[in-house]
CSV table of C-alpha atoms in Angstrom, one decimal:
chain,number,residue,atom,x,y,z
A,1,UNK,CA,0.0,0.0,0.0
A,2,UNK,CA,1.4,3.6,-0.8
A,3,UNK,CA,2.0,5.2,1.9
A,4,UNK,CA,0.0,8.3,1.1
A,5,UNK,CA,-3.0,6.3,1.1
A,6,UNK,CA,-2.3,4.8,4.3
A,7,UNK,CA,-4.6,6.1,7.7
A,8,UNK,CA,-2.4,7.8,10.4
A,9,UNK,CA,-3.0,4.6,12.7
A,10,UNK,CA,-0.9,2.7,10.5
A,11,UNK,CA,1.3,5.0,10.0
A,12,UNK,CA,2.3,5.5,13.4
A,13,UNK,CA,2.6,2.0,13.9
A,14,UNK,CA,5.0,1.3,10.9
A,15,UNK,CA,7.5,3.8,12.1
A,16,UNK,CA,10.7,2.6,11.8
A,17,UNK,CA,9.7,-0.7,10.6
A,18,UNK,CA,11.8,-1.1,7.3
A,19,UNK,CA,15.0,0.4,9.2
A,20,UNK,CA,17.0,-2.4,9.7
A,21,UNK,CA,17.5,-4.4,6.1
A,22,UNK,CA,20.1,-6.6,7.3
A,23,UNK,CA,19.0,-8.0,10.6
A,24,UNK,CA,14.8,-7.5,9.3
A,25,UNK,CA,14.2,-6.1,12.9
A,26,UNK,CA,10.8,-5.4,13.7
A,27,UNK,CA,12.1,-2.4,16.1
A,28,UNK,CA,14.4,0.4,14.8
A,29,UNK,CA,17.8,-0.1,16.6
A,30,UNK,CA,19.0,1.8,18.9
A,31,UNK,CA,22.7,3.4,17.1
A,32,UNK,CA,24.2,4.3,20.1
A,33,UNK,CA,27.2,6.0,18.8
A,34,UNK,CA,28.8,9.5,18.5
A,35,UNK,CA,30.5,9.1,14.9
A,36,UNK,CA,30.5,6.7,11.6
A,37,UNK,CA,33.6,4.7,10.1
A,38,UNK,CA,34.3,6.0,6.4
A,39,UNK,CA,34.3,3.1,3.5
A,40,UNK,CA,37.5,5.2,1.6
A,41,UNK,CA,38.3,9.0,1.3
A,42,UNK,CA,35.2,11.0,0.0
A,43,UNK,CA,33.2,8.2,0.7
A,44,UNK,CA,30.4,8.4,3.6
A,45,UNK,CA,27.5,5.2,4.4
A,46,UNK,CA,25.2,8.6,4.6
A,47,UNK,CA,26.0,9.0,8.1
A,48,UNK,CA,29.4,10.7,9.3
A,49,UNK,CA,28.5,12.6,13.1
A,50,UNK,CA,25.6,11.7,15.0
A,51,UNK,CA,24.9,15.7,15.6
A,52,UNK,CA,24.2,15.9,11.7
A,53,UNK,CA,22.2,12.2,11.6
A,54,UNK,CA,21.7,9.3,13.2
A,55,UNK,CA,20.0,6.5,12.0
A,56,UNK,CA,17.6,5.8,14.8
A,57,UNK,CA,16.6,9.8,15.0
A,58,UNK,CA,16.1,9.6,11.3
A,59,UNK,CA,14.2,7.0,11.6
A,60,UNK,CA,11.9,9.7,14.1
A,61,UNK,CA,12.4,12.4,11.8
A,62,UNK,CA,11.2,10.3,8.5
A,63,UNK,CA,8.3,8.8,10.5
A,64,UNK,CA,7.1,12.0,11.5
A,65,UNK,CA,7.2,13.5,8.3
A,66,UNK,CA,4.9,11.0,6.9
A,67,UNK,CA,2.9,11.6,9.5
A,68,UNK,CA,2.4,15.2,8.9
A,69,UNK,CA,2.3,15.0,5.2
A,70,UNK,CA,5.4,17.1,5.3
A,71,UNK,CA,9.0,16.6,3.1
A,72,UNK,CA,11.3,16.3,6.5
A,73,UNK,CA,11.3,15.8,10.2
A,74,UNK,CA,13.6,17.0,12.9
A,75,UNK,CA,14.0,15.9,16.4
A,76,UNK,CA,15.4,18.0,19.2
A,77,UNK,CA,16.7,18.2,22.7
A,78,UNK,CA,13.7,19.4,24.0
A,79,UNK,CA,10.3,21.5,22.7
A,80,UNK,CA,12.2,24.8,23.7
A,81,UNK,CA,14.9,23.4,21.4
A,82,UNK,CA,13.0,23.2,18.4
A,83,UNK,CA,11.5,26.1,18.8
A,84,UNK,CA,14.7,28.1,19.6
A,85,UNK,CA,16.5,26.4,16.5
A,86,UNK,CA,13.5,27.7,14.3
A,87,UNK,CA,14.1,31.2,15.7
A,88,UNK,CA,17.5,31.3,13.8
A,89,UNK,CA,15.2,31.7,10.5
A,90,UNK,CA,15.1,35.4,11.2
A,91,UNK,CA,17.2,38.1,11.7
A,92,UNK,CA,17.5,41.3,14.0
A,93,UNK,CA,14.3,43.8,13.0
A,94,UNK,CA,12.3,40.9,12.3
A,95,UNK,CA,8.6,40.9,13.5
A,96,UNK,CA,6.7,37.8,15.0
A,97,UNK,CA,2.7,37.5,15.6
A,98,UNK,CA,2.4,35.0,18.3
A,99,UNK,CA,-0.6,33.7,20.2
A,100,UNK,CA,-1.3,35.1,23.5
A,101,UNK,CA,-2.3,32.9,26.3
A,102,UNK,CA,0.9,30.3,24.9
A,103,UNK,CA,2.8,28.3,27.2
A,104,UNK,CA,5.0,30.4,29.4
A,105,UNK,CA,8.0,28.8,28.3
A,106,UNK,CA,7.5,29.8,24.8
A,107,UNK,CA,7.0,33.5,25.9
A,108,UNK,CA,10.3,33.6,28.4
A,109,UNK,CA,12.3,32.4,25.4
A,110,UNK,CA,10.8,35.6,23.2
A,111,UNK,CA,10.8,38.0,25.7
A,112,UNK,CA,13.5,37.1,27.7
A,113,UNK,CA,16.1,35.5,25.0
A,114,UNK,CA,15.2,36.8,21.2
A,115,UNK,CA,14.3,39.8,22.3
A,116,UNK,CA,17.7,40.7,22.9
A,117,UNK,CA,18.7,40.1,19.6
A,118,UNK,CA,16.6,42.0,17.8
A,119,UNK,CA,13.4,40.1,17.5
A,120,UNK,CA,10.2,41.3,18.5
A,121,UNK,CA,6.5,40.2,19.3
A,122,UNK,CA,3.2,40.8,19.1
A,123,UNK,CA,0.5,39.0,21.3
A,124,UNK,CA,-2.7,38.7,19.8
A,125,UNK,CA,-5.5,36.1,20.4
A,126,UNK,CA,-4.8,34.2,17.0
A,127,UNK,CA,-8.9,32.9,17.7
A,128,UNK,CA,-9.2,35.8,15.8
A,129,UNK,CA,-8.2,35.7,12.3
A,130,UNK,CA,-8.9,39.8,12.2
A,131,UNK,CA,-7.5,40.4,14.9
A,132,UNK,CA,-4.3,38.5,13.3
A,133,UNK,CA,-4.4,40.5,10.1
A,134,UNK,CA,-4.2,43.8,12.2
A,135,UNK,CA,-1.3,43.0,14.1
A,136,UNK,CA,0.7,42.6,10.8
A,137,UNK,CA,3.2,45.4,10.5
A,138,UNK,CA,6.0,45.8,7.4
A,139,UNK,CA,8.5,43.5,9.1
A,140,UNK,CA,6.3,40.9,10.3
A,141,UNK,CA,7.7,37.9,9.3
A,142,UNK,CA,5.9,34.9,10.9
A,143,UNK,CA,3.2,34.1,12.5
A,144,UNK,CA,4.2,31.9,15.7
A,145,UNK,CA,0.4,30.1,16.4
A,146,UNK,CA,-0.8,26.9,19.1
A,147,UNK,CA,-3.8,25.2,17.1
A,148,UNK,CA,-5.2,24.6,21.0
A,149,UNK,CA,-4.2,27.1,23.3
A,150,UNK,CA,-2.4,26.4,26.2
A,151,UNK,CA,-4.0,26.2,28.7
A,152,UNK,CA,-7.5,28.0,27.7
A,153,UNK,CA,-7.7,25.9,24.6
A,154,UNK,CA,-8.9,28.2,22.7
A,155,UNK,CA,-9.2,27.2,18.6
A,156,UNK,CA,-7.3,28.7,16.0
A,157,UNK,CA,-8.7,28.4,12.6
A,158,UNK,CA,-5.4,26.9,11.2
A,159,UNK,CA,-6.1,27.3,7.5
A,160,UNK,CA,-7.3,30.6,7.4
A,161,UNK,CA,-4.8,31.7,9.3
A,162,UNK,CA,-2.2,30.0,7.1
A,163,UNK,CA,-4.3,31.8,4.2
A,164,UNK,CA,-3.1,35.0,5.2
A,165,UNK,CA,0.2,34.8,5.7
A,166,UNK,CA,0.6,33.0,2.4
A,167,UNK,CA,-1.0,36.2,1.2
A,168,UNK,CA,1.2,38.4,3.8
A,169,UNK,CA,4.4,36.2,2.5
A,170,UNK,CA,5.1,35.4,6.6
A,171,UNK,CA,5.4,31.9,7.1
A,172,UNK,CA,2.7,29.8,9.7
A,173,UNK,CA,4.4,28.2,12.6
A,174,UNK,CA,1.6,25.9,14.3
A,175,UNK,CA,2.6,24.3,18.1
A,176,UNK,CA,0.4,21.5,17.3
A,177,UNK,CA,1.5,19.9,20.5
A,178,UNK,CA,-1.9,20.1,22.3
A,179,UNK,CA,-3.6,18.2,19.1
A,180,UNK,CA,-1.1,16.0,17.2
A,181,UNK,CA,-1.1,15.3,13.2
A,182,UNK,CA,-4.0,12.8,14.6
A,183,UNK,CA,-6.1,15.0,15.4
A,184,UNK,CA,-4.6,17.6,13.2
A,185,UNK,CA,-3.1,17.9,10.4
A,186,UNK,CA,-1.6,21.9,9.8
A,187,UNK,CA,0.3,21.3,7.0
A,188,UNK,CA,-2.5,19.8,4.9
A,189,UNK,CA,-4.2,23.1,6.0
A,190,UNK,CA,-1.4,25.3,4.8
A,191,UNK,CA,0.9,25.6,7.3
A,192,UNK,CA,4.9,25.8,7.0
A,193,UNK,CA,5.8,24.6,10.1
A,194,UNK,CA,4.4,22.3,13.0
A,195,UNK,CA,6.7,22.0,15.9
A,196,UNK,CA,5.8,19.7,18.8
A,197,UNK,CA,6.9,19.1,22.5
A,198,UNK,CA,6.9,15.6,21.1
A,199,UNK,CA,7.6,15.0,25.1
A,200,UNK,CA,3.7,15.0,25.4
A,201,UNK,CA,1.4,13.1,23.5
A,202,UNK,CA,3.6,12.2,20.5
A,203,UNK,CA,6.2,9.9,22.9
A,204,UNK,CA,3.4,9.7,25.5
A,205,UNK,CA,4.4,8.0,28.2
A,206,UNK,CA,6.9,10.5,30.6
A,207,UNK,CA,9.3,9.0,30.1
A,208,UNK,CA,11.4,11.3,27.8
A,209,UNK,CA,12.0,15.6,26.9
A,210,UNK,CA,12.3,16.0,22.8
A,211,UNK,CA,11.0,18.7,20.6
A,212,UNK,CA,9.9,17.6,16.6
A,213,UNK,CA,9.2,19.7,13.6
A,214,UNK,CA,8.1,18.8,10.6
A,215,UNK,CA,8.7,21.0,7.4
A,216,UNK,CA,5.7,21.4,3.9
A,217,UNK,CA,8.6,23.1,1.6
A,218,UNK,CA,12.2,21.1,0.7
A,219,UNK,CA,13.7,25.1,0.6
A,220,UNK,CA,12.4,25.8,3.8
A,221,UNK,CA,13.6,22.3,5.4
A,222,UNK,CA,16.8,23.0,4.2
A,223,UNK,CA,17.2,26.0,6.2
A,224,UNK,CA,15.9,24.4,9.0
A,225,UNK,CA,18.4,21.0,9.0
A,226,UNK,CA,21.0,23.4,8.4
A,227,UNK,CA,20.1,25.5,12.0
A,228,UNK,CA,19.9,22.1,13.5
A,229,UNK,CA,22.8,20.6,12.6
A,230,UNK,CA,24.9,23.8,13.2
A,231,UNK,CA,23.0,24.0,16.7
A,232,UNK,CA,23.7,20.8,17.3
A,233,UNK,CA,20.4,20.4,20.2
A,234,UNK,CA,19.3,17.5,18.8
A,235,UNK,CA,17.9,14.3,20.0
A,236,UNK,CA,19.9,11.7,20.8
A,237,UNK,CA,19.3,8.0,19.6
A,238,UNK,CA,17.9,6.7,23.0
A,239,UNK,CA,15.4,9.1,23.2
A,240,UNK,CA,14.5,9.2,19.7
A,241,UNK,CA,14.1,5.2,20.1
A,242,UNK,CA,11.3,5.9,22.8
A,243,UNK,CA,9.6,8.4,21.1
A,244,UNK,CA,9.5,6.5,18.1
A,245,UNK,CA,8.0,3.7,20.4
A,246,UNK,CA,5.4,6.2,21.6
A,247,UNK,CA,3.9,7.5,18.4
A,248,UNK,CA,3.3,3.7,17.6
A,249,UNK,CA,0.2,3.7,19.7
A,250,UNK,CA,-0.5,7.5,19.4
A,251,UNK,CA,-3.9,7.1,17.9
A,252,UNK,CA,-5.1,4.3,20.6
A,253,UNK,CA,-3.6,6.7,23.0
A,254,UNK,CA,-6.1,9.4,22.4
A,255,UNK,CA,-9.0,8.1,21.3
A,256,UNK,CA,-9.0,6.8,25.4
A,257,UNK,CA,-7.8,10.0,26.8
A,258,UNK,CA,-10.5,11.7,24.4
A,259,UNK,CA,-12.9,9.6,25.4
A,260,UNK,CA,-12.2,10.0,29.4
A,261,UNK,CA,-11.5,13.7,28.8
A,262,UNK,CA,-14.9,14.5,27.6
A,263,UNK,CA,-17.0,12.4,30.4
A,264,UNK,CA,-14.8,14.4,33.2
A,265,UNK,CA,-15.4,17.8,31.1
A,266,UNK,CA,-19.2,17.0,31.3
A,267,UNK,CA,-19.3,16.0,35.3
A,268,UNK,CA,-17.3,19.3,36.0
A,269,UNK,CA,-19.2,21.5,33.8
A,270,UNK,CA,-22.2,19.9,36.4
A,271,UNK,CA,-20.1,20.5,39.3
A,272,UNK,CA,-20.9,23.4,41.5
A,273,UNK,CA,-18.0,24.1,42.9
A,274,UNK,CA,-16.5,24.5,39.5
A,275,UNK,CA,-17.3,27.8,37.8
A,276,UNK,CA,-16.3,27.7,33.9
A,277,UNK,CA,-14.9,24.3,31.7
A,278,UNK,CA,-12.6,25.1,28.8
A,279,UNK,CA,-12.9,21.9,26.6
A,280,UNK,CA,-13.7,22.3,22.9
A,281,UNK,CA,-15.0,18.7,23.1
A,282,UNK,CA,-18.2,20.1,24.9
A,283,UNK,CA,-20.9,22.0,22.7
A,284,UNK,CA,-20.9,25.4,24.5
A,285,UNK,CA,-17.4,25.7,23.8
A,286,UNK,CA,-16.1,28.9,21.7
A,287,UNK,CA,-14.5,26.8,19.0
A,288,UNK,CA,-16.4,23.7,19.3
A,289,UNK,CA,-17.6,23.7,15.5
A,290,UNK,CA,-14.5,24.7,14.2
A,291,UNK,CA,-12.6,22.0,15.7
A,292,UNK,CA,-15.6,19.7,14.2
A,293,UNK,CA,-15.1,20.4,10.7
A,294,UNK,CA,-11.0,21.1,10.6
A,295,UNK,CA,-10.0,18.2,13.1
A,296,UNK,CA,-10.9,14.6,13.9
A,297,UNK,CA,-11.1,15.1,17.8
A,298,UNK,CA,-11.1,17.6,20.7
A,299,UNK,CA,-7.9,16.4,22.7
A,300,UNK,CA,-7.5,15.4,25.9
A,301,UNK,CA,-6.7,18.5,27.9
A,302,UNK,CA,-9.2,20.6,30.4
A,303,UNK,CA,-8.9,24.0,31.9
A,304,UNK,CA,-11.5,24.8,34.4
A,305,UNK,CA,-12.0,27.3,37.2
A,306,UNK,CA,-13.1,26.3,40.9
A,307,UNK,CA,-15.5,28.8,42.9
A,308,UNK,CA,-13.2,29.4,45.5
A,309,UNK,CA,-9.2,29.9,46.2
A,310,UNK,CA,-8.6,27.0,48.8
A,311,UNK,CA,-10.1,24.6,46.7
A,312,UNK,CA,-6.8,24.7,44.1
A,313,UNK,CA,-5.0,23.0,47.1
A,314,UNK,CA,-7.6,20.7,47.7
A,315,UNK,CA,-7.6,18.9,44.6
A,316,UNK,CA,-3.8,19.4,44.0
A,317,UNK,CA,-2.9,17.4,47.3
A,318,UNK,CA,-6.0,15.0,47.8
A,319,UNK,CA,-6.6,13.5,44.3
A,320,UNK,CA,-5.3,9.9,44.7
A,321,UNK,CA,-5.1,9.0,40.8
A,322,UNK,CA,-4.4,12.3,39.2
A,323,UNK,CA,-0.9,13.8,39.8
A,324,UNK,CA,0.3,17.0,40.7
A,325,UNK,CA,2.9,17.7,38.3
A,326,UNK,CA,3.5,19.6,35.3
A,327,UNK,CA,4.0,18.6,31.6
A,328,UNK,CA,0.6,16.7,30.0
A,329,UNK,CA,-0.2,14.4,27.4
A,330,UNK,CA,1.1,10.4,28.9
A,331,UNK,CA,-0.7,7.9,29.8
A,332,UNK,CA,-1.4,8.6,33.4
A,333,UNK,CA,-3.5,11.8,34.3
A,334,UNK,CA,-1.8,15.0,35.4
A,335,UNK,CA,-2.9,18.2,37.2
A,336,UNK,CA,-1.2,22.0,37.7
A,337,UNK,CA,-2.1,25.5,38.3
A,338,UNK,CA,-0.5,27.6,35.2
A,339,UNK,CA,-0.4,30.5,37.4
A,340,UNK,CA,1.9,29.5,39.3
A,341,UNK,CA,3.6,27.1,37.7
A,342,UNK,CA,3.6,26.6,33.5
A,343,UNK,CA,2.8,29.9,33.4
A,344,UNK,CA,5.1,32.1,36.2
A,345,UNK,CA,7.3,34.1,33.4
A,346,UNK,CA,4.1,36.0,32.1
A,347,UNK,CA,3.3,39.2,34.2
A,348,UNK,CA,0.6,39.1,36.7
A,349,UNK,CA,-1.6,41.5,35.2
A,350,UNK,CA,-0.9,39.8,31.5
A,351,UNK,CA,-1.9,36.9,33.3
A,352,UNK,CA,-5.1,38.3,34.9
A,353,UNK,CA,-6.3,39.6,31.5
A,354,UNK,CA,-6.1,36.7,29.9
A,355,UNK,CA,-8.1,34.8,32.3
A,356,UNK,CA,-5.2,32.8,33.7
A,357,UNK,CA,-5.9,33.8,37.5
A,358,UNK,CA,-5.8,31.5,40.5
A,359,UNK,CA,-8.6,29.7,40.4
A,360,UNK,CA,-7.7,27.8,37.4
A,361,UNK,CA,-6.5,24.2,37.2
A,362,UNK,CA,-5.5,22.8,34.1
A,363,UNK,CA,-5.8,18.5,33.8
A,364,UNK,CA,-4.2,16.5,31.5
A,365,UNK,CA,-6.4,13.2,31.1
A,366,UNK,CA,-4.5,9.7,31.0
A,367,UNK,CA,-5.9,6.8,29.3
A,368,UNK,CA,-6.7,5.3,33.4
A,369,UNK,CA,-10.6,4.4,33.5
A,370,UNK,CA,-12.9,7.1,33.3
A,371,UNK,CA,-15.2,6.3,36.0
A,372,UNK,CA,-12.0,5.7,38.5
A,373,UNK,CA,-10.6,9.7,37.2
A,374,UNK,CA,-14.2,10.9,38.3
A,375,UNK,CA,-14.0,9.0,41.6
A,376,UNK,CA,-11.0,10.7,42.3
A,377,UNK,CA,-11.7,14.6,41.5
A,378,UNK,CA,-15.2,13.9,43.8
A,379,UNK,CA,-13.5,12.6,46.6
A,380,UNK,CA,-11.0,15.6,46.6
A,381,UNK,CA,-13.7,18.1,46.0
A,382,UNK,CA,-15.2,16.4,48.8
A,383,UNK,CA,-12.1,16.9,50.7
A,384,UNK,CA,-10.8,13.7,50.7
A,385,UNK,CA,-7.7,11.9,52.4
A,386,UNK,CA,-4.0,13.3,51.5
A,387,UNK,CA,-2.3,11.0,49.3
């Protein structure tokens, strides 16, 4: 079967599969080493330092390409990484639209790093598509977007947005991380650039830190292997092994932690000591009909707001299943407070406009059983033993 005909389930699954030639090995090996023996002078096997390829990160980089319907894939260090190597496409004076309510890492590396070199932002709430189109200025070069907001989930409306800086010649860099080429696939709507935390849902299981970008245009990914590779933060080949190993049951994954994530958003949008739900997955929900008719799901992540300030450290202590920790998207279920934690580079009173006070609680829903994740938030809001 070509693979462009292929569904994204087998896709993920296949990654890496046809690797290893010699041995037939059904699991991509793991090419623990730093450089490559040379056949003869001028002659190379295609591999020559591990910072400018590996064969188990290319095997990663290959596999997520396909899966975003893109030419190339690149894996880094880290999220941050990836999105600090795709920085180095621009140059001092250059202008970037970015999404307002992002992740606070994101925004400490523009306003605290690029800034210094020349770069500068404007935040705008990219739900908006006019609201995009008047924060263009002269120099704008790129619009910097998160298909789901994090962590008010807001929608973006990917392909119009990508519409517009084709017509503004700025290229579309999607953080996809919240959604996933599963769920959504932003190059097929336009886009230039996805870039993951592939730490999250793509590798899925805590277990591992790596940031991925995939690339529409062979020019473009050019530019970007060449930052990469001069760089040098990329992933290395045990951590691309496991990440490969996640996005093989990606799509299973989610359609669980979808499934759970919309029976909890339903029970605490009934709740009364819970205030306001942000989860596109529910009808009332902003950008519910967008995300219908662009996507194939609503993810697995919830925002909501509790009525009143102790309750924050009631259900970060007392729930017995769910943890208190940061990062999202594995298989167990995770809960912070972005104000104070994912969030704590963004100034208070950007923070407080935004809507991300301290009464909000943002869960990332595991694939545990749905009725045991319930359970577990009613016993804290109940008050419940410590763990």
């Amino acid at each position: 079967m070509e693979a462009e005909k292929m569904k994204i389930a087998t896709e993920a699954a296949q990654i890496g599969l046809q690797r290893d030639t010699r041995t037939g090995a059904v699991t991509v090996p793991i090419y623990q080493t730093a450089t490559f023996r040379h056949p003869g002078l001028g002659q190379s096997t295609g591999y020559d330092y591990s910072r400018s390829g590996n064969p188990t990160r290319q095997a990663l980089e290959e596999g997520l390409a396909a899966l975003e319907g893109g030419c190339r894939g690149f894996a880094y260090a880290s999220g941050m990484a990836a999105i600090t190597s795709l920085m180095f496409l621009f140059k001092q004076g250059d202008h970037l639209i970015v999404t307002e309510d992002l992740y606070g890492g994101s925004y400490r590396l523009f306003e605290k790093l690029f800034q210094q070199f020349g770069l500068s932002f404007s935040y705008v709430d990219t739900s908006d598509v006019e609201l995009v189109r008047q924060a263009v200025r002269p120099n704008t070069r790129a619009l910097f977007v998160e298909s789901l907001t994090n962590p008010l989930l807001k929608v973006a409306d990917v392909e119009q947005l990508a519409a517009l800086c084709k017509e503004r010649e700025m290229l579309c860099i999607v953080d996809n991380t919240f959604l996933t080429p599963y769920l959504l696939r932003c190059l097929d709507l336009g886009a230039d650039i996805t870039v993951y935390s592939g730490s999250k849902y793509l590798a899925g299981h805590n277990d591992t830190v790596c940031g991925l970008v995939a690339v529409k245009d062979p020019v473009l990914a050019e530019q970007v292997y060449f930052h990469q590779n001069g760089a040098g933060a990329v992933l290395g080949p045990q951590d691309s092994w496991l990440t490969v190993r996640g996005i093989k049951t990606l799509t299973i994954r989610l359609d669980r932690q979808q499934e759970n994530a919309l029976a909890i958003a339903q029970w605490l949008s009934l709740h009364p000591q819970v205030a306001k739900v942000h989860y596109p997955g529910l009808p009332d929900h902003p950008g519910h009909e967008l995300m219908k008719s662009r996507g194939k799901g609503f993810g697995a992540m919830i925002a909501f707001e509790v009525t009143e300030p102790h309750l924050v450290n009631t259900l970060l202590m007392k729930t017995r299943l769910i943890s208190f920790a940061e990062s999202l998207g594995g298989v167990e279920s995770l809960i912070t407070f972005p104000a104070v934690q994912t969030h704590a580079d963004i100034e208070p009173e950007t923070l407080k406009r935004l809507g991300i006070n301290h009464l909000l609680l943002r869960l990332s829903v595991g694939i545990e059983d749905k009725d045991d994740l319930v359970a577990d938030l009613a016993q804290a809001f109940a008050g419940g033993e410590p763990k």
